Coordinates of N, CA and C in Angstrom, one line a residue:
X1 N 85.6 76.8 126.7 CA 84.3 76.3 126.3 C 83.3 77.3 126.9
X2 N 82.2 77.5 126.1 CA 81.2 78.4 126.6 C 79.9 77.6 126.7
X3 N 79.1 77.7 127.8 CA 77.8 77.2 127.9 C 77.7 75.8 127.2
X4 N 76.7 75.8 126.3 CA 76.4 74.5 125.6 C 77.3 74.4 124.3
X5 N 78.1 75.4 124.0 CA 78.8 75.3 122.7 C 80.3 75.1 122.9
X6 N 80.9 74.7 121.9 CA 82.4 74.6 121.9 C 82.8 75.8 121.1
X7 N 83.8 76.5 121.5 CA 84.3 77.7 120.8 C 85.8 77.6 120.7
X8 N 86.3 78.1 119.6 CA 87.8 78.0 119.3 C 88.1 79.1 118.3
X9 N 89.4 79.3 118.1 CA 89.9 80.3 117.1 C 90.5 79.5 116.0
X10 N 90.2 79.9 114.8 CA 90.8 79.3 113.6 C 91.8 80.4 113.0
X11 N 92.9 79.9 112.6 CA 93.9 80.8 112.0 C 93.7 80.7 110.5
X12 N 93.4 81.8 109.8 CA 93.1 81.8 108.4 C 93.3 83.2 107.9
X13 N 93.6 83.3 106.6 CA 93.7 84.6 106.0 C 92.9 84.5 104.7
X14 N 92.3 85.6 104.5 CA 91.4 85.7 103.3 C 90.7 87.0 103.2
X15 N 89.7 87.1 102.4 CA 89.0 88.4 102.2 C 88.2 88.8 103.3
X16 N 87.5 87.9 104.0 CA 86.6 88.3 105.1 C 87.4 88.4 106.4
X17 N 88.3 87.5 106.8 CA 88.9 87.5 108.1 C 90.4 87.9 107.9
X18 N 90.9 88.5 109.0 CA 92.3 88.9 109.1 C 93.1 87.6 109.2
X19 N 93.7 87.3 110.3 CA 94.5 86.1 110.5 C 93.9 85.1 111.4
X20 N 92.8 85.4 112.1 CA 92.2 84.5 112.9 C 90.7 84.9 113.1
X21 N 89.9 83.8 113.3 CA 88.5 84.1 113.5 C 87.9 83.2 114.6
X22 N 87.0 83.8 115.4 CA 86.4 83.0 116.5 C 85.2 82.2 115.9
X23 N 85.2 80.9 116.2 CA 84.1 80.0 115.8 C 83.4 79.6 117.0
X24 N 82.0 79.7 117.0 CA 81.2 79.3 118.1 C 80.4 78.2 117.5
X25 N 80.6 76.9 117.9 CA 79.9 75.8 117.4 C 78.6 75.6 118.2
X26 N 77.5 76.0 117.8 CA 76.3 76.0 118.5 C 75.7 74.6 118.6
X27 N 76.0 73.7 117.7 CA 75.6 72.3 117.8 C 76.3 71.5 118.8
X28 N 77.6 71.9 119.1 CA 78.4 71.2 120.1 C 78.4 69.7 119.9
X29 N 78.4 69.2 118.7 CA 78.3 67.8 118.4 C 79.6 67.2 118.1
X30 N 80.7 68.0 118.1 CA 82.0 67.5 117.7 C 82.9 67.5 118.9
X31 N 83.9 66.7 118.9 CA 84.9 66.7 119.9 C 85.7 68.0 119.7
X32 N 86.4 68.4 120.8 CA 87.3 69.6 120.7 C 88.3 69.5 119.5
X33 N 88.5 70.6 118.8 CA 89.4 70.7 117.7 C 90.8 70.8 118.3
X34 N 91.8 70.0 117.8 CA 93.2 70.1 118.3 C 94.0 71.0 117.4
X35 N 95.0 71.6 117.9 CA 95.9 72.5 117.2 C 96.4 71.7 116.0
X36 N 96.6 72.4 114.9 CA 97.1 71.9 113.6 C 96.1 71.0 112.9
X37 N 94.9 70.8 113.3 CA 93.9 70.0 112.6 C 93.3 70.9 111.5
X38 N 93.0 70.4 110.4 CA 92.3 71.1 109.3 C 90.8 70.8 109.5
X39 N 90.0 71.8 109.4 CA 88.6 71.6 109.6 C 87.8 72.3 108.5
X40 N 86.5 71.8 108.3 CA 85.6 72.5 107.4 C 84.5 73.0 108.4
X41 N 84.2 74.3 108.3 CA 83.2 74.9 109.2 C 82.0 75.4 108.3
X42 N 80.8 74.9 108.6 CA 79.6 75.4 107.9 C 78.8 76.2 108.9
X43 N 78.4 77.4 108.5 CA 77.7 78.2 109.4 C 77.4 79.6 108.8
X44 N 77.1 80.5 109.7 CA 76.8 81.9 109.4 C 77.8 82.8 110.0
X45 N 78.2 83.8 109.2 CA 79.1 84.8 109.7 C 78.2 85.9 110.3
X46 N 78.5 86.3 111.5 CA 77.8 87.3 112.2 C 78.8 88.3 112.9
X47 N 78.3 89.5 113.2 CA 79.1 90.4 114.0 C 78.9 90.0 115.5
X48 N 80.0 89.9 116.2 CA 79.9 89.5 117.6 C 79.4 90.7 118.5
X49 N 78.2 90.5 119.0 CA 77.7 91.4 120.1 C 77.5 90.5 121.3
X50 N 78.4 90.5 122.2 CA 78.4 89.6 123.3 C 77.1 89.3 124.0
X51 N 76.4 90.4 124.4 CA 75.1 90.2 125.1 C 74.1 89.5 124.2
X52 N 74.1 89.8 122.9 CA 73.2 89.1 122.0 C 73.5 87.6 121.9
X53 N 74.8 87.3 121.8 CA 75.2 85.9 121.7 C 74.8 85.1 123.0
X54 N 75.1 85.8 124.1 CA 74.7 85.1 125.4 C 73.2 84.8 125.5
X55 N 72.4 85.7 125.0 CA 71.0 85.5 125.1 C 70.5 84.5 124.0
X56 N 70.9 84.7 122.8 CA 70.4 84.0 121.6 C 70.9 82.5 121.6
X57 N 72.1 82.3 122.1 CA 72.7 80.9 122.1 C 72.9 80.3 123.5
X58 N 72.3 81.0 124.5 CA 72.4 80.5 125.9 C 73.8 80.2 126.3
X59 N 74.7 81.2 126.0 CA 76.1 81.1 126.3 C 76.4 81.6 127.7
X60 N 77.3 81.0 128.4 CA 77.9 81.6 129.6 C 79.4 81.5 129.5
X61 N 80.1 82.5 129.9 CA 81.5 82.5 129.9 C 82.0 82.3 131.3
X62 N 83.1 81.6 131.5 CA 83.7 81.3 132.8 C 84.9 82.3 133.0
X63 N 85.0 82.8 134.2 CA 86.2 83.6 134.6 C 86.4 84.8 133.7
X64 N 87.6 85.0 133.2 CA 88.0 86.1 132.4 C 87.7 85.9 130.9
X65 N 87.2 84.8 130.6 CA 87.0 84.5 129.2 C 86.1 85.5 128.5
X66 N 85.0 85.9 129.2 CA 84.1 86.9 128.6 C 84.8 88.2 128.2
X67 N 85.6 88.7 129.2 CA 86.3 90.0 129.0 C 87.3 89.8 127.8
X68 N 88.0 88.7 127.7 CA 89.0 88.4 126.7 C 88.3 88.4 125.3
X69 N 87.2 87.6 125.2 CA 86.5 87.5 124.0 C 85.9 88.8 123.5
X70 N 85.3 89.5 124.5 CA 84.7 90.8 124.2 C 85.8 91.8 123.7
X71 N 86.9 91.9 124.4 CA 88.0 92.8 124.0 C 88.6 92.5 122.6
X72 N 88.7 91.2 122.3 CA 89.3 90.9 121.0 C 88.4 90.8 119.8
X73 N 87.1 90.3 120.1 CA 86.2 90.0 119.0 C 85.0 90.8 118.9
X74 N 84.6 91.6 119.9 CA 83.4 92.4 119.8 C 83.4 93.3 118.6
X75 N 82.3 93.2 117.9 CA 82.1 94.0 116.7 C 82.8 93.5 115.4
X76 N 83.4 92.4 115.6 CA 84.1 91.7 114.5 C 83.3 90.5 114.0
X77 N 83.6 90.1 112.8 CA 82.9 88.9 112.3 C 83.4 87.6 113.0
X78 N 82.4 86.8 113.4 CA 82.7 85.5 113.9 C 81.8 84.5 113.1
X79 N 82.2 83.2 113.2 CA 81.4 82.2 112.6 C 80.5 81.5 113.6
X80 N 79.2 81.4 113.4 CA 78.3 80.6 114.2 C 78.1 79.3 113.4
X81 N 78.8 78.3 113.9 CA 78.9 77.0 113.1 C 77.7 76.1 113.4
X82 N 77.1 75.6 112.3 CA 76.1 74.6 112.4 C 76.8 73.2 112.4
X83 N 77.9 73.1 111.7 CA 78.6 71.9 111.6 C 80.1 72.1 111.5
X84 N 80.9 71.3 112.1 CA 82.4 71.3 112.0 C 82.9 69.9 111.8
X85 N 83.6 69.8 110.7 CA 84.2 68.5 110.3 C 85.7 68.5 110.3
X86 N 86.3 67.6 111.0 CA 87.8 67.5 110.9 C 88.1 66.8 109.6
X87 N 89.0 67.4 108.8 CA 89.4 66.8 107.5 C 90.7 66.0 107.7
X88 N 90.7 65.0 106.9 CA 91.9 64.1 106.9 C 92.9 64.5 105.9
X89 N 93.5 65.7 106.2 CA 94.5 66.3 105.3 C 95.8 66.3 106.0
X90 N 96.9 65.7 105.5 CA 98.2 65.7 106.2 C 98.8 67.1 106.3

């Protein structure tokens, strides 16, 4: 978890994303997403520039999380979610 937001990785394949995408839920109004849950994410796709995200979204990373996120996702598209909904799909 980062600062005031909940963040997680979605596994997806498609035209925009490879096999996984970082989601930063800036509203932080949902409970943590559990593995294997299907979700609908509404938000904006942005390029991850760690310093900009820390400033613009008041994020703080704990421990080695910043280095890990920066190494894997810096310069790549991430979703800045306004809303995340868990779908009831078996």
